[in-house]
Coordinates of C-alpha atoms in Angstrom, one line a residue:
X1 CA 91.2 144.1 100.0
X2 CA 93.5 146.9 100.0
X3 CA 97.2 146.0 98.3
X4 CA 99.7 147.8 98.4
X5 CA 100.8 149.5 95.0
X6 CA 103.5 147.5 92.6
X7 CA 106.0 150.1 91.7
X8 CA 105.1 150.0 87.8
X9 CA 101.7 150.9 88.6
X10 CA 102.9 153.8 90.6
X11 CA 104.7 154.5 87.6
X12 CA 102.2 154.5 85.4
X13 CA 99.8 156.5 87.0
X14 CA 102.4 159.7 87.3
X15 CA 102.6 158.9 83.5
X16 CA 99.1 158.3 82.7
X17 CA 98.2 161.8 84.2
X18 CA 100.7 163.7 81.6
X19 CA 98.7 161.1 78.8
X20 CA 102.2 159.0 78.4
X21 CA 101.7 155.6 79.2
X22 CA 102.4 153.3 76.7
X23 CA 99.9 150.1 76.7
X24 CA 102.0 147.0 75.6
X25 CA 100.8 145.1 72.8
X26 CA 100.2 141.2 73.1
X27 CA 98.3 138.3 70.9
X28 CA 95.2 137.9 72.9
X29 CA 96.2 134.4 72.8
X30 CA 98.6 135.3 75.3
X31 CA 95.5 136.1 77.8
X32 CA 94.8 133.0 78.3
X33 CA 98.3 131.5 78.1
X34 CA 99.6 133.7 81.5
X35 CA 96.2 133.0 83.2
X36 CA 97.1 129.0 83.1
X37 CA 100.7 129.1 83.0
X38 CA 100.1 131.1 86.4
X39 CA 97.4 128.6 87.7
X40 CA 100.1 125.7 87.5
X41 CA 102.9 127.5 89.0
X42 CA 100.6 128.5 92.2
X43 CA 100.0 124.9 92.2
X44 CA 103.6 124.1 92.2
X45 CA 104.0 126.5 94.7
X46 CA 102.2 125.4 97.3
X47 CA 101.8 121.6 96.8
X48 CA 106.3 121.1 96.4
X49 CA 108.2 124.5 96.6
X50 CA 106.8 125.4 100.2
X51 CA 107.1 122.3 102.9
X52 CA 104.0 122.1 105.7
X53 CA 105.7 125.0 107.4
X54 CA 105.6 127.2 104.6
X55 CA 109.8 127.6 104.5
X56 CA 110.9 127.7 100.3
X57 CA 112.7 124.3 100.2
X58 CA 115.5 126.1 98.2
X59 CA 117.5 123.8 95.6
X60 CA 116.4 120.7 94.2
X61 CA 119.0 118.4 93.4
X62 CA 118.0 116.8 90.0
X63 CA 120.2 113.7 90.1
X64 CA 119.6 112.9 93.8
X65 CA 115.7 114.0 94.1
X66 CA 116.8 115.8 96.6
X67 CA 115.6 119.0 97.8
X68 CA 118.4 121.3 100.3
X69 CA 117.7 124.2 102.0
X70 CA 119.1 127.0 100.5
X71 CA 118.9 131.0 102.3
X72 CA 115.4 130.2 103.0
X73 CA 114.3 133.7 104.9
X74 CA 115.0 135.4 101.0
X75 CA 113.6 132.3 99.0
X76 CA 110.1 132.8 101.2
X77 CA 110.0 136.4 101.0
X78 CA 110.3 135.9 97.4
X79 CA 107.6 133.2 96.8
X80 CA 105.1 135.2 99.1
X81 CA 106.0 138.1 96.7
X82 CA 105.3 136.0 93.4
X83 CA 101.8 134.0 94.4
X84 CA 100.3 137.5 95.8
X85 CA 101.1 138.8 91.9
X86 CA 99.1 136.0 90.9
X87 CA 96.9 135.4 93.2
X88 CA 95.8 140.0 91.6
X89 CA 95.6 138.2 88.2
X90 CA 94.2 135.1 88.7
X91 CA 92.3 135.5 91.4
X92 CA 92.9 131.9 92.6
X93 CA 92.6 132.2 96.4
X94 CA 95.1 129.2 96.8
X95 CA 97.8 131.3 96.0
X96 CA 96.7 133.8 99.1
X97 CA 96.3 130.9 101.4
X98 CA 100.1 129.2 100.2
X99 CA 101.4 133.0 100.6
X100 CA 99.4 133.5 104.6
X101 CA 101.8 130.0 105.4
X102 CA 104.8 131.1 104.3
X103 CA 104.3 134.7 106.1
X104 CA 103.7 132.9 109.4
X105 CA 106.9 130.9 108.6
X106 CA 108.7 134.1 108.0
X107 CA 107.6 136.2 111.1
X108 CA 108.6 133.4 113.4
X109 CA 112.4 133.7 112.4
X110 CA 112.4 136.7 114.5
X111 CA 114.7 136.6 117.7
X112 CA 112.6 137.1 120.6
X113 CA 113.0 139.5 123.5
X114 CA 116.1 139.8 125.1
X115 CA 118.3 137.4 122.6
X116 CA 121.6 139.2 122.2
X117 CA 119.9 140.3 118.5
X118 CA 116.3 141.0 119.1
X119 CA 114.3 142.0 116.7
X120 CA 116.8 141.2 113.8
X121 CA 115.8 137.4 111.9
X122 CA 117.4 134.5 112.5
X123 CA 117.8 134.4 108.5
X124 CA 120.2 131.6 108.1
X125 CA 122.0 131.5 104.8
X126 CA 122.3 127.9 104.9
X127 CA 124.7 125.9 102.1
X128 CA 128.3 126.7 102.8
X129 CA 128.0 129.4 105.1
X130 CA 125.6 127.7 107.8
X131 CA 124.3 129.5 110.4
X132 CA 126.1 133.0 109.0
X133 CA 123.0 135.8 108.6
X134 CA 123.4 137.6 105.6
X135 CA 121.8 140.6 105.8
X136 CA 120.9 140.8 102.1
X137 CA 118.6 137.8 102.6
X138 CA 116.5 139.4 104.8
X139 CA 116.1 143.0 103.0
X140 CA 115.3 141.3 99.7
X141 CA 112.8 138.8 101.4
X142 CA 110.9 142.0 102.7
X143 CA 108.8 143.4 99.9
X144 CA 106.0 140.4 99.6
X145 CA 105.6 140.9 103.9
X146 CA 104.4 144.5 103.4
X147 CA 102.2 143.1 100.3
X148 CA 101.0 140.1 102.9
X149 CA 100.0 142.9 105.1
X150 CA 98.5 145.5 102.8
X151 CA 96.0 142.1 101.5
X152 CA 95.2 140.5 104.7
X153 CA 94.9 143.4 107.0
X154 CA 97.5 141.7 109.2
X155 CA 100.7 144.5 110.4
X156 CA 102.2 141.5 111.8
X157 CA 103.9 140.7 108.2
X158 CA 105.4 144.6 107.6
X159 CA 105.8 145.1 111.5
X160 CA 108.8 141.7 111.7
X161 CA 109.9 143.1 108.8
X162 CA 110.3 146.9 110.0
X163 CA 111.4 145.1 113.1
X164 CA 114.6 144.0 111.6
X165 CA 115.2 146.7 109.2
X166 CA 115.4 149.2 112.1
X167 CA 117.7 146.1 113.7
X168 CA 120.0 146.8 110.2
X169 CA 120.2 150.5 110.0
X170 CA 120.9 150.7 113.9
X171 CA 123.3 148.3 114.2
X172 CA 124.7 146.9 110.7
X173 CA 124.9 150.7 108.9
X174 CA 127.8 152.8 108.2
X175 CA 126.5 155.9 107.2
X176 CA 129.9 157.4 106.2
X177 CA 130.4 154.6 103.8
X178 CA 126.6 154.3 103.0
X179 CA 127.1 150.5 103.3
X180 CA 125.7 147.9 105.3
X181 CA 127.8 145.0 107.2
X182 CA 126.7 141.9 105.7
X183 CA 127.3 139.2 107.6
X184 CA 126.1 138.4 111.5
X185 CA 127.0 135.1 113.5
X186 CA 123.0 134.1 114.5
X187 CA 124.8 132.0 117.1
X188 CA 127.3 134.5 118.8
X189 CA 126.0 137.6 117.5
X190 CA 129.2 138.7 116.2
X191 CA 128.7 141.4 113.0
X192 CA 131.1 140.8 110.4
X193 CA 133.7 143.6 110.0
X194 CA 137.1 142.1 109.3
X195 CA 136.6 139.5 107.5
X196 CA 134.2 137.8 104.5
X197 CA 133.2 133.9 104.4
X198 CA 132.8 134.6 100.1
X199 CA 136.0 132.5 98.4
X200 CA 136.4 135.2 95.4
X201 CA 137.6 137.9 98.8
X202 CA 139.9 135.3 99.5
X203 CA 143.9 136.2 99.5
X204 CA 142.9 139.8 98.3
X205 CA 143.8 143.0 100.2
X206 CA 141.2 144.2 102.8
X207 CA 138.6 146.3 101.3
X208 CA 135.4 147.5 103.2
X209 CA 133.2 146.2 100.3
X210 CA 134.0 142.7 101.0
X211 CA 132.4 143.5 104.1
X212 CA 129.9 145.7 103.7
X213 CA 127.2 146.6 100.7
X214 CA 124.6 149.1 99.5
X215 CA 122.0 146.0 100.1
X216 CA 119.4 147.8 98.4
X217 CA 118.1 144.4 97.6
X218 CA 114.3 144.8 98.1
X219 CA 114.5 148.3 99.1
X220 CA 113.6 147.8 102.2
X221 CA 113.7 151.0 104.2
X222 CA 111.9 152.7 101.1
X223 CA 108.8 150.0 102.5
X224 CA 109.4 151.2 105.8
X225 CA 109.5 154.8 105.5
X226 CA 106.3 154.0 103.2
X227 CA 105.0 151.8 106.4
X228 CA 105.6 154.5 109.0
X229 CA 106.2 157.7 108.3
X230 CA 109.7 157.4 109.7
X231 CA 111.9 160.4 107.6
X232 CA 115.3 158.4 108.8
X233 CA 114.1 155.4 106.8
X234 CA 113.6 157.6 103.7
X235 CA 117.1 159.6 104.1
X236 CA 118.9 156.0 105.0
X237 CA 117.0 154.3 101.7
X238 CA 118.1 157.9 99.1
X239 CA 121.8 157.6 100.8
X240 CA 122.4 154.0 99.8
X241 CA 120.9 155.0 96.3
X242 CA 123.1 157.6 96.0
X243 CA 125.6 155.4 96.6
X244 CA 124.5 152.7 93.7
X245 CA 124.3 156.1 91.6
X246 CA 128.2 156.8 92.5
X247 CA 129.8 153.4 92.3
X248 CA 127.6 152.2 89.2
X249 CA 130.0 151.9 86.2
X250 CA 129.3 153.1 82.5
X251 CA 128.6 149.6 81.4
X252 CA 125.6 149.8 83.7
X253 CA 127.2 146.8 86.3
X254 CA 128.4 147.0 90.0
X255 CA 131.6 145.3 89.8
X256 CA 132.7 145.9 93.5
X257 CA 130.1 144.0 95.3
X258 CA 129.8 140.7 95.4
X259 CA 128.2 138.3 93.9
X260 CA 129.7 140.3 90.8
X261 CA 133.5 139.9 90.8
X262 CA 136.1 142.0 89.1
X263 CA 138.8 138.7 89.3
X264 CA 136.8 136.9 87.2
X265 CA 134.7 139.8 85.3
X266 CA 131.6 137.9 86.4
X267 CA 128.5 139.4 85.9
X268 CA 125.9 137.6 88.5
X269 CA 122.5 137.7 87.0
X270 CA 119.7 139.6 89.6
X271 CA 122.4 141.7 91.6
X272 CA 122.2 144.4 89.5
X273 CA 118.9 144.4 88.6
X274 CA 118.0 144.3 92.3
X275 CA 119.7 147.4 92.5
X276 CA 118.5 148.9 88.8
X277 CA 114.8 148.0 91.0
X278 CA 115.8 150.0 94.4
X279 CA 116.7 153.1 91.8
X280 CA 113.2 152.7 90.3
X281 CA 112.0 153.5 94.1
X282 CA 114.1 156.1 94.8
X283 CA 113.0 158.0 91.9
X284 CA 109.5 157.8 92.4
X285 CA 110.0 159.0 96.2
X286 CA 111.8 162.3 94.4
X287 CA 111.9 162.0 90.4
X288 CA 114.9 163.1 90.7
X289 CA 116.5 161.8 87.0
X290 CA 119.6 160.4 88.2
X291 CA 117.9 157.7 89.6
X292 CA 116.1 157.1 86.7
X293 CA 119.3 157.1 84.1
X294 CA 121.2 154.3 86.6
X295 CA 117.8 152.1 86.0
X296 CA 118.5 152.9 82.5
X297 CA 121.9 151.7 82.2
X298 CA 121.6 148.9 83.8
X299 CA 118.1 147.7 81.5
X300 CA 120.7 148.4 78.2
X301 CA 123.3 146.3 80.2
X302 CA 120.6 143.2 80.8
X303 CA 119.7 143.5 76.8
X304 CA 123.3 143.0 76.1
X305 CA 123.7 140.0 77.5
X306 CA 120.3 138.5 76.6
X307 CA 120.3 135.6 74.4
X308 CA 118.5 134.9 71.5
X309 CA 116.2 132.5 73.1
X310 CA 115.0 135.2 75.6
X311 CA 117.3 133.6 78.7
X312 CA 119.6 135.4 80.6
X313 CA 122.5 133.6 82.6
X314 CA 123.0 133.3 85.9
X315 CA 126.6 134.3 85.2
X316 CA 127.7 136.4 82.4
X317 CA 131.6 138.2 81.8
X318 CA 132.4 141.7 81.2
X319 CA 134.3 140.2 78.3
X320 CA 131.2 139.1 76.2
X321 CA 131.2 135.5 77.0
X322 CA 128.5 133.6 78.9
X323 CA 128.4 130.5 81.7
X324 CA 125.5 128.5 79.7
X325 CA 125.6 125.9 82.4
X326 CA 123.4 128.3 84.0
X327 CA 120.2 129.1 82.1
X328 CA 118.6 131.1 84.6
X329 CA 114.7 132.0 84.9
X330 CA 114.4 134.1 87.9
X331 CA 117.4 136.5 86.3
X332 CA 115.0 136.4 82.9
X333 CA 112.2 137.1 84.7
X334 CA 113.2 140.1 86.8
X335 CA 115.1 141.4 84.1
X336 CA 111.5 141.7 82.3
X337 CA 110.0 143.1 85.6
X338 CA 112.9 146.1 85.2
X339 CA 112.1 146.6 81.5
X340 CA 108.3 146.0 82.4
X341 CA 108.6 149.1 84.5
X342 CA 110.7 151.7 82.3
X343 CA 107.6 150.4 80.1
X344 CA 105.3 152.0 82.4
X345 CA 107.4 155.5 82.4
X346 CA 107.0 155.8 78.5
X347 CA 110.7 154.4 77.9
X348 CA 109.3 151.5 75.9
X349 CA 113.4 150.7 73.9
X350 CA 112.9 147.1 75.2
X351 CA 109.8 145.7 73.9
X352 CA 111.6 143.3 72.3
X353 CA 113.6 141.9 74.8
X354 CA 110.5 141.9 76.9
X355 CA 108.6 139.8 74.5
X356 CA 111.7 137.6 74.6
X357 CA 111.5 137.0 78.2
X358 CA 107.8 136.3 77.8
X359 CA 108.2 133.3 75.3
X360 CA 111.2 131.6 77.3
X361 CA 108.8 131.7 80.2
X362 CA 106.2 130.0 78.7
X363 CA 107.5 127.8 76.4
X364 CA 110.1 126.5 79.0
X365 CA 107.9 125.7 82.4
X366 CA 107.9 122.3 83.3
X367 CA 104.6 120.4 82.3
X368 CA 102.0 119.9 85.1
X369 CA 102.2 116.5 84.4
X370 CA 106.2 115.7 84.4
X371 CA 106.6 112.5 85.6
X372 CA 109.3 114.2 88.9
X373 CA 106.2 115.6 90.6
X374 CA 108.8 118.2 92.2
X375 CA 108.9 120.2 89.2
X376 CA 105.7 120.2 87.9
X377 CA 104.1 123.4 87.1
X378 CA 107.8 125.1 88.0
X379 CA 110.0 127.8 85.6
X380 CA 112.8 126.7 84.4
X381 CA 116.0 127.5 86.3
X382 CA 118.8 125.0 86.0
X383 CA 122.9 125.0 87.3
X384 CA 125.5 122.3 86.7
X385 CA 128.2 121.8 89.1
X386 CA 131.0 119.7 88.8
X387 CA 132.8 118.4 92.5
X388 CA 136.3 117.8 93.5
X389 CA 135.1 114.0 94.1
X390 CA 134.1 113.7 90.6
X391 CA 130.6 114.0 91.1
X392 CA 128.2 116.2 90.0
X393 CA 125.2 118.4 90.5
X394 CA 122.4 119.1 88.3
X395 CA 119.7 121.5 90.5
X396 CA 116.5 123.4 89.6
X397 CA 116.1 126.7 91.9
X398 CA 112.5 127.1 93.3
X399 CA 113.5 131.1 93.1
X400 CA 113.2 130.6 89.4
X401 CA 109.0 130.1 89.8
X402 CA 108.9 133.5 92.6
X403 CA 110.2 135.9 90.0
X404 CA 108.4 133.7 86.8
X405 CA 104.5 134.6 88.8
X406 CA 105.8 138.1 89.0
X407 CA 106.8 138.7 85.5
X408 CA 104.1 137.3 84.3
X409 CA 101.3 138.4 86.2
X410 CA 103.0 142.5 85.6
X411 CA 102.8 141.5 82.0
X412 CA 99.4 140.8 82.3
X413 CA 98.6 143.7 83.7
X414 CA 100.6 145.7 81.5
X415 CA 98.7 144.1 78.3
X416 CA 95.1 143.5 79.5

């Protein structure tokens, strides 16, 4: 089978020719410890996280037992992502045939021929904001389609998803701001450009980033210009870098975008490495360095705000403080994919932290034989919320096990 090349190997071939790379050092006890930490979060995967449709069931309400559907176009993407990682280390050909379901659920969110948005995805956030597309969902639920389709032979994965990319740089992109409108109305059509469903824009003067974003999020156009050939998705993809390279602060955040928020100084745990992640792509489609330094930045920033046990939360403050309702898995893990990859380049200043991320992962997945079969064999994500009525919710995220099979099947390929 042919699959598509993970950016960190990419990497670390360019570095392996100039006889830089850097092989990470792991107990060979850990060999064995990834292989079947892995095995049980395929398992996971496709017996509870994935319904018979192949949809990501989203948020799983602890308290209740309930599960609720939560921006499932991105949770999807994600998961096919993660159990094609492990499916390259394990071999386990479950994890191909959980990630060919959710592909087919994927694909079929496209709006069909003559709808007022053909060939954009009916990507439903879901939650709060209903039937409201938000465009980030879709980008960041692309990369494991082109994967699907480099393993399987299928262009039916990376052509939906091309599809609507092409749907989002034609219609959605404002190439003077290098920013993408957000949100579109799946039932009306309507794009966004006025006004933001998000609570934290709420009461503040009109800005076009409550709108609009770099939505670099699974650098999507990067995959298609890699798909096609097409030189307007590479010059689209470097402009909205440039622009992560121009707003990017010292401290190594994006405060102006949501989900970060410069009222409350919140730092939201994957935005920024999402975009840290685009950066990575950008520079190796030019090496040009300034790409490369904005990855940095933001890698230091993610140490910072590492705890001690190796978790990152899912909301941090610019102020040092730290929401530890929220210990938060998936931001752990993709934090150690980020560092995972400066690995690969030779730029090996987070070793530790990586090895931190490492032992939270394993020491804190949910036995394959807890006695609530829905998290069995998952990585630990957790969020308390507290309601106006005085109830409240405790919820695992099923995005928490996506980003866990990727860390730690890049680890293992890193190590062994």
């Amino acid at each position: 089978m042919k699959i598509r090349i993970a950016i960190i190997f990419a990497l670390s071939i360019t570095v392996q020719a100039c006889g830089q790379q850097p092989k990470l050092k792991l107990d060979e006890t850990y060999k064995t410890k990834i292989q079947t930490s892995l095995n049980g979060a395929i398992e996971h995967t496709g017996k509870v996280m994935l319904d018979n449709n192949g949809m990501a069931r989203g948020n799983y309400q602890i308290i209740s037992g309930i599960w609720e559907e939560y921006e499932p176009a991105w949770h999807t993407g994600q998961a096919i992502y993660g159990l094609l990682e492990a499916y390259e280390v394990t071999k386990n050909k479950s994890a191909l045939d959980h990630a060919i379901r959710a592909g087919k659920w994927w694909v079929n969110l496209q709006f069909p021929k003559g709808h007022q948005l053909e060939g954009y995805l009916n990507a439903r956030h879901g939650d709060k904001l209903g039937d409201l597309i938000n465009t980030t969902t879709i980008a960041d639920g692309t990369p494991g389609l082109f994967n699907l389709s480099d393993v399987t032979g299928d262009n039916v994965y990376a052509d939906v998803a091309t599809t609507a990319g092409a749907w989002i740089l034609d219609h959605l992109y404002i190439p003077k701001e290098r920013l993408s409108y957000n949100i579109v109305d799946a039932k009306t059509g309507e794009i966004w450009k006025d006004r933001s469903p998000h609570a934290q824009h709420k009461d503040m003067p009109f800005d076009i980033k409550h709108v609009a974003r770099p939505n670099a999020e699974g650098y999507l156009w990067k995959d298609m210009y890699t798909y096609t050939g097409e030189k307007r998705y590479k010059k689209a993809f470097l402009e909205i870098c440039d622009k992560l390279v121009d707003d990017q602060s010292e401290n190594g955040w994006w405060m102006d975008f949501e989900p970060n928020n410069t009222q409350t100084g919140k730092i939201h745990g994957r935005f920024n490495t999402w975009n840290a992640e685009a950066l990575l792509e950008a520079y190796t489609l030019t090496k040009e360095q300034k790409y490369l330094d904005a990855a940095i930045k933001t890698a230091k920033a993610l140490a910072k705000v590492q705890d001690k046990t190796g978790v990152i939360w899912y909301s941090s403050y610019l102020d040092g403080n730290h929401d530890k309702r929220s210990p938060c898995g998936s931001a752990t893990s993709y934090a150690g994919i980020l560092w995972l990859q400066l690995y690969a380049l030779g730029i090996t200043d987070f070793e530790k932290n990586i090895k931190l991320a490492l032992d939270f992962t394993l020491k804190n997945q949910f036995s394959d034989i807890h006695k609530d079969s829905n998290l069995a064999g998952a990585y630990y994500e957790i969020r308390q919320k507290a309601n106006k009525d005085s109830t409240f919710e405790l919820y695992y995220r099923d995005i928490a096990t996506s980003f866990g099979m990727r860390f730690l099947s890049t680890i293992y390929q890193s190590a062994y």
